[in-house]
XYZ file of N, CA and C in Angstrom:
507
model
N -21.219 -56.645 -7.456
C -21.387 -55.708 -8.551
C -20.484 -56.136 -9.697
N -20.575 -56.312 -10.715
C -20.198 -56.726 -12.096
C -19.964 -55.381 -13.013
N -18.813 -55.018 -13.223
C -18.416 -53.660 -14.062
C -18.637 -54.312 -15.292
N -17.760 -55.576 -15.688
C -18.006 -55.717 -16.961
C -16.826 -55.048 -18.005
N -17.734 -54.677 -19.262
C -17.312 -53.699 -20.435
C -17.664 -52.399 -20.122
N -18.406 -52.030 -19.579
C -18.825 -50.720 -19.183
C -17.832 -50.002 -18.297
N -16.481 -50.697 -18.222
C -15.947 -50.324 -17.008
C -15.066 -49.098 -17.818
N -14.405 -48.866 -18.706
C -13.959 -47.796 -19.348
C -14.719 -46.890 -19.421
N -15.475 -46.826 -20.102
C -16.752 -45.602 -20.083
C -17.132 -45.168 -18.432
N -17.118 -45.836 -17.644
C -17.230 -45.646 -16.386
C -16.171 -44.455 -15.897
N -15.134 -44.904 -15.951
C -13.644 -44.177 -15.735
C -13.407 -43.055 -16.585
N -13.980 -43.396 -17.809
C -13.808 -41.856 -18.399
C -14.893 -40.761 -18.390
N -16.116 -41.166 -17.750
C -17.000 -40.469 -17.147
C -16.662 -39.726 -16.169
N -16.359 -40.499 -15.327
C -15.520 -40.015 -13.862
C -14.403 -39.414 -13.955
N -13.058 -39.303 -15.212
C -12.404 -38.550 -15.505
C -12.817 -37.348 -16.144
N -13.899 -37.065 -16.691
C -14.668 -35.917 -17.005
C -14.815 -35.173 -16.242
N -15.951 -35.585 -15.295
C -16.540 -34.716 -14.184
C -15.535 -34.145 -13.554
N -14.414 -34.881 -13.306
C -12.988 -34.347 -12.125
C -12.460 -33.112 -12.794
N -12.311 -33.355 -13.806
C -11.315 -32.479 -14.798
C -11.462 -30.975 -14.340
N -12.241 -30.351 -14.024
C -12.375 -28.848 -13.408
C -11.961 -29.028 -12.198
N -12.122 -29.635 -11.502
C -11.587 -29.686 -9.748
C -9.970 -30.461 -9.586
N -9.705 -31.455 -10.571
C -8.491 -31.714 -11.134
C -7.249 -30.333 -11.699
N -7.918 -29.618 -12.895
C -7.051 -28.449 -13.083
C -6.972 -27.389 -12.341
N -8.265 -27.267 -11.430
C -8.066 -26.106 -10.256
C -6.867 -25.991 -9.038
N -6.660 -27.476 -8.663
C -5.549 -27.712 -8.084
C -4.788 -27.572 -8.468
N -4.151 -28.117 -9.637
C -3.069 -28.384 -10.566
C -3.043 -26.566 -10.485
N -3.776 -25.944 -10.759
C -3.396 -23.917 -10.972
C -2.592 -23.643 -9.557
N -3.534 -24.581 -8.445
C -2.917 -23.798 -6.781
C -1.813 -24.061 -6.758
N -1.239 -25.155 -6.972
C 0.046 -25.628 -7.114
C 0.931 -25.694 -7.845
N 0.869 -24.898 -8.535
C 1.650 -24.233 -9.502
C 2.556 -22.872 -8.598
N 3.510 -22.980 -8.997
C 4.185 -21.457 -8.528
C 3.964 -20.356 -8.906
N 4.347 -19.106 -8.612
C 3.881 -17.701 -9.382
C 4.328 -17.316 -10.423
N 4.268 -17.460 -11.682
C 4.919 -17.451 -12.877
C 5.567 -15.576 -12.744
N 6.216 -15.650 -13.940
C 6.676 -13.962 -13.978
C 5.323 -13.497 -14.507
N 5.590 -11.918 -13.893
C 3.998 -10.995 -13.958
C 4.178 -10.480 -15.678
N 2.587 -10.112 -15.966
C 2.733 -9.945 -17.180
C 2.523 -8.134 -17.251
N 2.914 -7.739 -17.964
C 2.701 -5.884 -17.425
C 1.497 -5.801 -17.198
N 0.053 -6.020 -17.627
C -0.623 -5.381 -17.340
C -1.089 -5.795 -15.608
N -0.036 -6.997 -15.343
C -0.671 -7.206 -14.129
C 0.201 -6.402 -12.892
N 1.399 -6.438 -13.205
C 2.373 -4.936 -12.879
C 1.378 -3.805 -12.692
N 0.918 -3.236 -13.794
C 0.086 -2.104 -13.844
C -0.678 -2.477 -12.988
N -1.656 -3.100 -12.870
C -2.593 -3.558 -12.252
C -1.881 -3.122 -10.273
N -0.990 -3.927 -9.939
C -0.149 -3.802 -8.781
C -0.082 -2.334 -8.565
N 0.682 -1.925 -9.330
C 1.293 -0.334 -9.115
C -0.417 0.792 -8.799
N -1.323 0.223 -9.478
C -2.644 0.809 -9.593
C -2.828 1.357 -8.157
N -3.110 -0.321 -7.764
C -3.910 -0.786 -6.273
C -2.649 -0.436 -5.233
N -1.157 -0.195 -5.191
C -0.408 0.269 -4.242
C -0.695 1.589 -3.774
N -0.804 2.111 -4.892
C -1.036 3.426 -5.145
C -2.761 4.137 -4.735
N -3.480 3.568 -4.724
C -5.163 3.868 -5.046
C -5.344 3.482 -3.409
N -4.778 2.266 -2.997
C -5.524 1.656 -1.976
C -4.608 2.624 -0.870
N -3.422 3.093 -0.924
C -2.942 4.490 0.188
C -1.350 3.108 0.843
N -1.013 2.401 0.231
C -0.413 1.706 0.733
C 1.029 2.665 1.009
N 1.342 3.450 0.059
C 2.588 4.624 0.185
C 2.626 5.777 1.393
N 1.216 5.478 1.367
C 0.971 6.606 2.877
C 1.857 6.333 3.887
N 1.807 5.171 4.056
C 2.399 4.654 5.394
C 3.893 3.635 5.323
N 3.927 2.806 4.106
C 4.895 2.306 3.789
C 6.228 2.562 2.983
N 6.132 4.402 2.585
C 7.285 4.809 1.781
C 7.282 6.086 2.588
N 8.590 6.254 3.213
C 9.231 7.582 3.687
C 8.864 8.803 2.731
N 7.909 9.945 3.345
C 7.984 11.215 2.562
C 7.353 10.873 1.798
N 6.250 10.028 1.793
C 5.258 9.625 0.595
C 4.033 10.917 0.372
N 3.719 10.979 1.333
C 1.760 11.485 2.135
C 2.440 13.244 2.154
N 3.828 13.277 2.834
C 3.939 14.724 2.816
C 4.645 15.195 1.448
N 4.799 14.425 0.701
C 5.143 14.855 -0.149
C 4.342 15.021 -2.124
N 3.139 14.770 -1.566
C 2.144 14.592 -2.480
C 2.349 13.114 -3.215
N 2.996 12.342 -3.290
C 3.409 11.283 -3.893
C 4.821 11.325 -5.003
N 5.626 12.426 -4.336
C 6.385 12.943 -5.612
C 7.676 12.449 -5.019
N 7.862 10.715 -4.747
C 8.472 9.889 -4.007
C 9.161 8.961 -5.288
N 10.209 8.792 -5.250
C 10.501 8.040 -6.999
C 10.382 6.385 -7.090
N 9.939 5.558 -7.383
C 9.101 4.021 -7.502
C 10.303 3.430 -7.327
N 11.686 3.742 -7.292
C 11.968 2.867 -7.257
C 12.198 3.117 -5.675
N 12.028 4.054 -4.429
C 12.175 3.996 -3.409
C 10.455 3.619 -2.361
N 9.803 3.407 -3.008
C 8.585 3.044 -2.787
C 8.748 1.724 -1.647
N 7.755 1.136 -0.830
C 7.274 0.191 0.345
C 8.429 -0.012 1.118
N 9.371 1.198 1.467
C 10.831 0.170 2.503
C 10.043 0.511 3.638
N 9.106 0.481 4.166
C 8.903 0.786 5.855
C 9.523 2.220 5.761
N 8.832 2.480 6.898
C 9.142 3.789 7.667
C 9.733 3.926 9.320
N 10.157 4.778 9.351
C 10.642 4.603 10.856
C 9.559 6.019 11.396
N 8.686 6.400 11.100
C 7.837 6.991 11.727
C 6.835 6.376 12.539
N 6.584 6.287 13.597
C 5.409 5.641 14.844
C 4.451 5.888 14.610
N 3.633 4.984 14.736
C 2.081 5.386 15.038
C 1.782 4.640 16.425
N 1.694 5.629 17.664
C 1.535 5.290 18.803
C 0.246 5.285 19.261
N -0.646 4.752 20.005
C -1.601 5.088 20.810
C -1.635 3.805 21.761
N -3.027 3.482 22.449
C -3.416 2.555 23.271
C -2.863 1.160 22.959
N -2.445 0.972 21.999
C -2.007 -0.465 21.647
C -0.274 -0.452 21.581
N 0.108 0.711 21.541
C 1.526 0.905 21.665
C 2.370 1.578 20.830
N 3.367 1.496 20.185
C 3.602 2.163 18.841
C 4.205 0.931 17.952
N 3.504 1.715 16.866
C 3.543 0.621 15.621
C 4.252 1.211 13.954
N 4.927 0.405 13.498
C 5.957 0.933 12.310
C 5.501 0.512 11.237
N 5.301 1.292 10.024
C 4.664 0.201 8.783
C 6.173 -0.459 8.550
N 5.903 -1.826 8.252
C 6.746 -2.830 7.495
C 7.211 -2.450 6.406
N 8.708 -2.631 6.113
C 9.313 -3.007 5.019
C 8.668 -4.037 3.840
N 7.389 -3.429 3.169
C 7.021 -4.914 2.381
C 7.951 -5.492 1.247
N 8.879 -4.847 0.932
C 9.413 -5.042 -0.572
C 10.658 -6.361 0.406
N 10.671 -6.070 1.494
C 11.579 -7.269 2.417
C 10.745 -8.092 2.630
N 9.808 -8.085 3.413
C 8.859 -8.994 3.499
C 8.190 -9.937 2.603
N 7.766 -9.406 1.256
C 7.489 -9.799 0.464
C 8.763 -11.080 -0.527
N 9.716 -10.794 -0.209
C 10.847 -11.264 -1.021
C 10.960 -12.752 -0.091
N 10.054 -13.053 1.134
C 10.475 -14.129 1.873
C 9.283 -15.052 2.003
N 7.837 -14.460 1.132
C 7.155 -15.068 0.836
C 6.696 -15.300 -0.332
N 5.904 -17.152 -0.538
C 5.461 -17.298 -1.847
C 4.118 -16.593 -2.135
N 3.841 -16.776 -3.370
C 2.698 -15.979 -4.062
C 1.544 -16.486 -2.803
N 1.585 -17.532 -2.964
C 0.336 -18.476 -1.797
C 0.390 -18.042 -0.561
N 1.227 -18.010 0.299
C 1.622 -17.584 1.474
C 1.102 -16.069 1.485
N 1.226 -15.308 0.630
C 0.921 -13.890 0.219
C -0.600 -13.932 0.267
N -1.496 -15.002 -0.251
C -2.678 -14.825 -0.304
C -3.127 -15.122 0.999
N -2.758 -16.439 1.948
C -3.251 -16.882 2.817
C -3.192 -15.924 3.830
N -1.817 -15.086 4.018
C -1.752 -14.178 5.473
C -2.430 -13.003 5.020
N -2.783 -12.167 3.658
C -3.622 -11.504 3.428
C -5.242 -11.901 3.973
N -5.876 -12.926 3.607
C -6.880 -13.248 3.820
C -7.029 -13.112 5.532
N -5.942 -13.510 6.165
C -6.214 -13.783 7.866
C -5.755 -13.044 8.421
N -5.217 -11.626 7.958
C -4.259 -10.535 8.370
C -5.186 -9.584 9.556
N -4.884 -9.667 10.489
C -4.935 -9.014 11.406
C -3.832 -8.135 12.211
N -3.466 -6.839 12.333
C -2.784 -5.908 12.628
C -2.599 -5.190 13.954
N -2.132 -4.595 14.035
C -2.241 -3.492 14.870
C -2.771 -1.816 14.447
N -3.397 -1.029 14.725
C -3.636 0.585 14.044
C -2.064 1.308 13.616
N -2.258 1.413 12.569
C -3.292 2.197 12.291
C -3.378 1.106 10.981
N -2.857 0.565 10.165
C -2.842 -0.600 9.394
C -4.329 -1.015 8.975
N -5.410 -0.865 8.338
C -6.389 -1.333 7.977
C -6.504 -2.614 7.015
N -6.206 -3.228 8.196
C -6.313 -4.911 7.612
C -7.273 -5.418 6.882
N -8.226 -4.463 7.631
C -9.692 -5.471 7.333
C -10.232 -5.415 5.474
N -9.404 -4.070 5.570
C -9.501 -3.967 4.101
C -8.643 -4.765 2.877
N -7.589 -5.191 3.579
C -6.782 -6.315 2.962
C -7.267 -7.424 2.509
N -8.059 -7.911 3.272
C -8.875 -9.462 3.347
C -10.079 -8.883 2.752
N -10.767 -7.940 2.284
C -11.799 -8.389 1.580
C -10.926 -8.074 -0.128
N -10.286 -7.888 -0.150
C -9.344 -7.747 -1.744
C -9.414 -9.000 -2.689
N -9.901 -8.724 -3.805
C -9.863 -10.257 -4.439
C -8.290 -11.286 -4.516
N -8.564 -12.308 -4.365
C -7.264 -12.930 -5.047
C -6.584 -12.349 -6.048
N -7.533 -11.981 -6.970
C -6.415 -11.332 -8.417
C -5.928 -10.243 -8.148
N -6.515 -9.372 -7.425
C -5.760 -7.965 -6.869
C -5.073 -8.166 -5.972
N -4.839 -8.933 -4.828
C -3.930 -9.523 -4.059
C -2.553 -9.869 -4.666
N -2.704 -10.673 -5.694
C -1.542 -11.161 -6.720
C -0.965 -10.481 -7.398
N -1.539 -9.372 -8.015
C -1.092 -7.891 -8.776
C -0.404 -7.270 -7.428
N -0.616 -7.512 -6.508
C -0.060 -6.322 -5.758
C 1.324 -7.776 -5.228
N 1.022 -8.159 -5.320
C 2.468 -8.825 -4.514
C 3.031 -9.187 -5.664
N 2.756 -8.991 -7.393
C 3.747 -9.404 -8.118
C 4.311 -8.198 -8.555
N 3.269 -6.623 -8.185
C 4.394 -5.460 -7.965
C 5.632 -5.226 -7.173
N 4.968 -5.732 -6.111
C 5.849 -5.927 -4.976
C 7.688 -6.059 -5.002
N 7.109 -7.841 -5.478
C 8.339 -8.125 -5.868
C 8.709 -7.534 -7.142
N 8.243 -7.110 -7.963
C 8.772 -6.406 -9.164
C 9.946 -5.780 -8.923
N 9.905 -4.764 -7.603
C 10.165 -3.622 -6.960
C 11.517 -4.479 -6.780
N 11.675 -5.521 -6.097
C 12.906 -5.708 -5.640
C 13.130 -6.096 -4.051
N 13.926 -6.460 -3.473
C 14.616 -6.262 -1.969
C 14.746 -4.298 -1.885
N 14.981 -3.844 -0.698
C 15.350 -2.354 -0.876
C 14.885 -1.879 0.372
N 16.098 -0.803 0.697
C 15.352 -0.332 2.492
C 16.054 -1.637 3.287
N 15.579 -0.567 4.705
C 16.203 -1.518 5.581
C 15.269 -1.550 6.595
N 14.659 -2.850 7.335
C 13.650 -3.270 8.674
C 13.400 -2.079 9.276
N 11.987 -1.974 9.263
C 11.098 -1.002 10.045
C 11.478 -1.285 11.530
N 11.594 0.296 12.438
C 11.642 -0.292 13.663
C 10.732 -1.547 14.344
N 11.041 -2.406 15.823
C 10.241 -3.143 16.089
C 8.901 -2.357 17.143
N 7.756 -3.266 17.269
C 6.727 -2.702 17.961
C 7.239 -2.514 19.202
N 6.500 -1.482 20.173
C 6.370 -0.943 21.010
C 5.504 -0.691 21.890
N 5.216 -1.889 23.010
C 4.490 -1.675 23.551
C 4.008 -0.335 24.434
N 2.995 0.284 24.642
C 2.264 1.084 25.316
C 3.047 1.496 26.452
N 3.234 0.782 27.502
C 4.549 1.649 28.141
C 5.641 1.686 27.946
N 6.302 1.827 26.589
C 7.581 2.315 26.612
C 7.620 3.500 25.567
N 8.311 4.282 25.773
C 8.150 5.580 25.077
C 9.068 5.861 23.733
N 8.373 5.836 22.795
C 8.992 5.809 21.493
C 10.295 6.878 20.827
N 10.953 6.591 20.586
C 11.396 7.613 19.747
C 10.832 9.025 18.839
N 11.392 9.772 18.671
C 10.907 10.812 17.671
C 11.146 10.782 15.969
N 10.343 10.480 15.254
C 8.749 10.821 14.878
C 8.032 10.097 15.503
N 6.409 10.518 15.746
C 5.630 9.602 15.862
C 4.399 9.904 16.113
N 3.290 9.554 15.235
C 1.833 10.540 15.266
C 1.177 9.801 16.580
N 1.172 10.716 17.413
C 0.178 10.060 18.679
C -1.154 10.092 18.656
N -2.182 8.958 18.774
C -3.520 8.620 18.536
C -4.115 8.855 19.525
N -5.336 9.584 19.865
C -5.713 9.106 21.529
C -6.350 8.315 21.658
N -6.878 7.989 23.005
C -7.934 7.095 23.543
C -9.256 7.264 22.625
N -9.769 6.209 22.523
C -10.931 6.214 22.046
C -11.897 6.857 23.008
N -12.708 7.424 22.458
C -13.991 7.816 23.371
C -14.262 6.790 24.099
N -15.080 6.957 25.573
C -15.869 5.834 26.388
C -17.235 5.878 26.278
């Protein structure tokens, strides 16, 4: 095969076509820049809308939401026990502070839980709402201290703790 003179035009053809699949990478690999407010807003929206305070801010749910932002996602030490054992919502504003933006998307996407935690609803969340919510996240800060650890099914939890029953057979 003989390129010739044609061989520039060749290469910058082929540098064309790349150029979208070229800068798409170049975006993944990029780090998480600082959030811009409306994407804050955006975060605070979907923390708030999607029930994430229910379970992840002490005195959230019983208290109508009248919980002050800056004490918002430390985990709870309230149980949610049933057949699978008892389970604590996470500290996310800790959690979050030990992962990157990426890491944030990937274990979202593959997040699988324990109840009462509705994962499944996590993973269908777009990337951009994913990112709003973990650049609220960290907005928020470190704060709070580690949710108790899980609890398997025979061992008997401490007090609080909403007990679930058996599923129907």
């Amino acid at each position: 095969m003989q390129i010739g003179l044609h061989a520039p035009r060749f290469i910058f053809v082929i540098a064309v076509a790349a150029a979208p699949w070229i800068a798409q990478a170049a975006d993944k690999a990029k780090p998480a820049g600082p959030a811009n407010a409306a994407q804050l807003e955006r975060g605070r929206y979907l923390v708030k809308f999607g029930g994430c305070n229910d379970c992840h801010t002490p005195g959230y749910l019983l208290s109508a939401g009248k919980i002050p932002e800056a004490q918002w996602l430390t985990g709870d030490k309230l149980g949610w026990r049933g057949p699978w054992g008892t389970t604590y919502a996470a500290n996310l504003r800790t959690y979050m502070q030990n992962l990157t933006e990426a890491q944030w998307l990937q274990t979202a996407k593959q997040l699988r839980t324990r109840p009462p935690m509705p994962w499944f609803t996590v993973q269908e969340m777009s990337a951009a709402d994913l990112r709003a919510i973990y650049a609220f996240v960290r907005h928020l800060g470190p704060g709070g201290q580690a949710a108790p650890a899980y609890l398997p099914p025979d061992k008997e939890p401490p007090l609080p703790f909403v007990l679930f029953p058996s599923p129907p057979k």
